[in-house]
């Protein structure tokens, strides 16, 4: 996992350097939006925190505390799988292409679909490498619910803040 994070950071660094030299990123670079619209990078970081927090909260609720050493091991093995799966589904459902300031029901449905479809896929991928033993699979369902609330709330804040700032400016 650490190696993947280092490679991702290195790729972002290379893209930033290329952008600095040429003045713009090439059209074929899929992460171009991160540099053109820094808000996307903030969304990704906020989502990282929300995904980790929701999975931890779901785990703590479902095992009734810290759980056994084996359950903690499964949790730690599942977290990177869940993160990768959830991010892939967020990209596939265009969660990061949406302008959340103008979000509507269709945007909320895409977020819900990405969140709830990523959970069973992550669980399936986890079972390919780990025996769940006494780790409750229901953690993934509770996680999906909590994650939807957290990520949706973050997007709602992105929608409400400009309106509040505009009202404050009128006063």
CSV table of C-alpha atoms in Angstrom, one decimal, residues 12-159:
chain,number,residue,atom,x,y,z
A,12,UNK,CA,1.3,13.7,-9.4
A,13,UNK,CA,4.6,15.4,-8.9
A,14,UNK,CA,5.7,14.6,-12.5
A,15,UNK,CA,2.4,16.0,-13.8
A,16,UNK,CA,2.8,19.1,-11.8
A,17,UNK,CA,6.4,19.6,-13.1
A,18,UNK,CA,5.2,19.0,-16.6
A,19,UNK,CA,2.5,21.5,-16.1
A,20,UNK,CA,5.0,24.1,-14.8
A,21,UNK,CA,7.3,23.6,-17.8
A,22,UNK,CA,4.6,23.6,-20.5
A,23,UNK,CA,2.1,25.9,-18.9
A,24,UNK,CA,-0.7,23.3,-19.3
A,25,UNK,CA,-1.2,19.6,-19.0
A,26,UNK,CA,-1.7,17.6,-22.1
A,27,UNK,CA,-5.4,16.8,-23.0
A,28,UNK,CA,-4.8,13.0,-22.6
A,29,UNK,CA,-3.8,13.3,-18.9
A,30,UNK,CA,-6.8,12.0,-16.9
A,31,UNK,CA,-5.7,13.8,-13.6
A,32,UNK,CA,-5.7,17.1,-15.4
A,33,UNK,CA,-8.7,18.3,-13.4
A,34,UNK,CA,-6.7,18.1,-10.2
A,35,UNK,CA,-4.5,20.9,-11.3
A,36,UNK,CA,-7.0,22.9,-13.3
A,37,UNK,CA,-9.6,22.7,-10.5
A,38,UNK,CA,-7.9,22.3,-7.1
A,39,UNK,CA,-11.3,21.8,-5.5
A,40,UNK,CA,-11.2,18.3,-7.0
A,41,UNK,CA,-8.1,17.5,-5.0
A,42,UNK,CA,-9.8,18.7,-1.8
A,43,UNK,CA,-12.8,16.5,-2.6
A,44,UNK,CA,-10.5,13.5,-3.0
A,45,UNK,CA,-8.7,14.2,0.3
A,46,UNK,CA,-12.1,14.8,2.1
A,47,UNK,CA,-13.4,11.5,0.6
A,48,UNK,CA,-10.3,9.7,1.9
A,49,UNK,CA,-11.0,10.9,5.4
A,50,UNK,CA,-14.7,10.1,5.1
A,51,UNK,CA,-14.1,6.6,3.7
A,52,UNK,CA,-11.6,5.7,6.4
A,53,UNK,CA,-13.8,7.2,9.2
A,54,UNK,CA,-17.0,5.4,8.0
A,55,UNK,CA,-15.2,2.1,7.8
A,56,UNK,CA,-13.7,2.5,11.2
A,57,UNK,CA,-17.1,3.6,12.7
A,58,UNK,CA,-18.8,0.6,11.1
A,59,UNK,CA,-16.2,-1.8,12.3
A,60,UNK,CA,-16.3,-0.4,15.9
A,61,UNK,CA,-20.2,-0.6,15.9
A,62,UNK,CA,-20.3,-4.1,14.4
A,63,UNK,CA,-17.7,-5.8,16.6
A,64,UNK,CA,-18.7,-3.9,19.7
A,65,UNK,CA,-15.3,-2.3,20.4
A,66,UNK,CA,-11.8,-3.1,19.2
A,67,UNK,CA,-12.5,-6.7,18.3
A,68,UNK,CA,-10.1,-9.6,18.3
A,69,UNK,CA,-6.6,-9.4,16.9
A,70,UNK,CA,-7.7,-11.3,13.8
A,71,UNK,CA,-10.6,-9.0,13.3
A,72,UNK,CA,-8.3,-6.0,13.5
A,73,UNK,CA,-6.0,-7.7,10.9
A,74,UNK,CA,-8.9,-8.2,8.5
A,75,UNK,CA,-10.0,-4.6,9.1
A,76,UNK,CA,-6.5,-3.3,8.2
A,77,UNK,CA,-6.3,-5.6,5.1
A,78,UNK,CA,-9.8,-4.5,4.0
A,79,UNK,CA,-9.2,-0.7,4.3
A,80,UNK,CA,-6.9,-0.3,1.2
A,81,UNK,CA,-9.2,-2.6,-0.8
A,82,UNK,CA,-12.2,-0.6,0.2
A,83,UNK,CA,-10.5,2.7,-0.6
A,84,UNK,CA,-9.3,1.5,-4.0
A,85,UNK,CA,-12.7,0.1,-4.9
A,86,UNK,CA,-14.7,3.1,-3.7
A,87,UNK,CA,-12.4,5.5,-5.6
A,88,UNK,CA,-12.8,3.4,-8.7
A,89,UNK,CA,-16.6,3.5,-8.4
A,90,UNK,CA,-16.6,7.2,-7.7
A,91,UNK,CA,-14.6,7.8,-10.9
A,92,UNK,CA,-16.8,5.3,-12.9
A,93,UNK,CA,-20.0,7.1,-11.7
A,94,UNK,CA,-18.5,10.5,-12.4
A,95,UNK,CA,-18.6,11.7,-8.8
A,96,UNK,CA,-15.6,13.9,-9.3
A,97,UNK,CA,-16.9,15.4,-12.6
A,98,UNK,CA,-20.0,16.8,-11.0
A,99,UNK,CA,-20.3,20.4,-9.9
A,100,UNK,CA,-21.7,19.9,-6.4
A,101,UNK,CA,-22.6,23.5,-6.0
A,102,UNK,CA,-25.5,22.8,-8.4
A,103,UNK,CA,-26.1,19.1,-7.4
A,104,UNK,CA,-29.5,17.6,-7.6
A,105,UNK,CA,-31.2,14.2,-7.3
A,106,UNK,CA,-29.3,12.6,-10.2
A,107,UNK,CA,-26.0,13.5,-8.5
A,108,UNK,CA,-27.1,12.1,-5.2
A,109,UNK,CA,-28.2,8.9,-6.9
A,110,UNK,CA,-24.8,8.5,-8.6
A,111,UNK,CA,-23.1,9.0,-5.3
A,112,UNK,CA,-25.4,6.4,-3.6
A,113,UNK,CA,-24.9,3.9,-6.4
A,114,UNK,CA,-21.1,4.3,-6.3
A,115,UNK,CA,-21.1,3.9,-2.6
A,116,UNK,CA,-23.4,0.9,-2.3
A,117,UNK,CA,-22.0,-1.0,-5.3
A,118,UNK,CA,-18.4,-0.6,-4.2
A,119,UNK,CA,-19.1,-2.3,-0.8
A,120,UNK,CA,-19.9,-5.8,-2.0
A,121,UNK,CA,-17.1,-5.7,-4.6
A,122,UNK,CA,-14.6,-4.7,-1.9
A,123,UNK,CA,-16.0,-7.5,0.3
A,124,UNK,CA,-15.6,-10.0,-2.6
A,125,UNK,CA,-12.0,-8.9,-3.2
A,126,UNK,CA,-11.3,-9.2,0.5
A,127,UNK,CA,-12.6,-12.8,0.6
A,128,UNK,CA,-10.2,-13.7,-2.3
A,129,UNK,CA,-7.3,-13.0,0.0
A,130,UNK,CA,-8.6,-13.4,3.5
A,131,UNK,CA,-10.8,-15.8,5.4
A,132,UNK,CA,-13.3,-13.6,7.2
A,133,UNK,CA,-13.6,-16.0,10.0
A,134,UNK,CA,-15.4,-14.0,12.8
A,135,UNK,CA,-15.1,-10.7,11.0
A,136,UNK,CA,-18.7,-9.5,10.4
A,137,UNK,CA,-19.5,-8.9,6.7
A,138,UNK,CA,-22.2,-6.5,7.8
A,139,UNK,CA,-19.4,-4.0,8.5
A,140,UNK,CA,-19.5,-3.3,4.7
A,141,UNK,CA,-23.2,-2.5,4.7
A,142,UNK,CA,-23.0,-0.2,7.7
A,143,UNK,CA,-19.9,1.4,6.2
A,144,UNK,CA,-21.8,2.1,3.0
A,145,UNK,CA,-24.6,3.9,4.9
A,146,UNK,CA,-22.2,5.9,7.0
A,147,UNK,CA,-20.0,6.7,4.0
A,148,UNK,CA,-22.9,8.0,2.0
A,149,UNK,CA,-23.9,10.3,4.8
A,150,UNK,CA,-20.4,11.6,5.3
A,151,UNK,CA,-19.5,12.1,1.7
A,152,UNK,CA,-23.0,13.4,0.9
A,153,UNK,CA,-22.7,15.9,3.8
A,154,UNK,CA,-19.3,17.1,2.5
A,155,UNK,CA,-20.9,17.7,-0.9
A,156,UNK,CA,-23.8,19.5,0.7
A,157,UNK,CA,-21.4,21.8,2.5
A,158,UNK,CA,-19.8,22.6,-0.9
A,159,UNK,CA,-23.3,23.5,-2.1
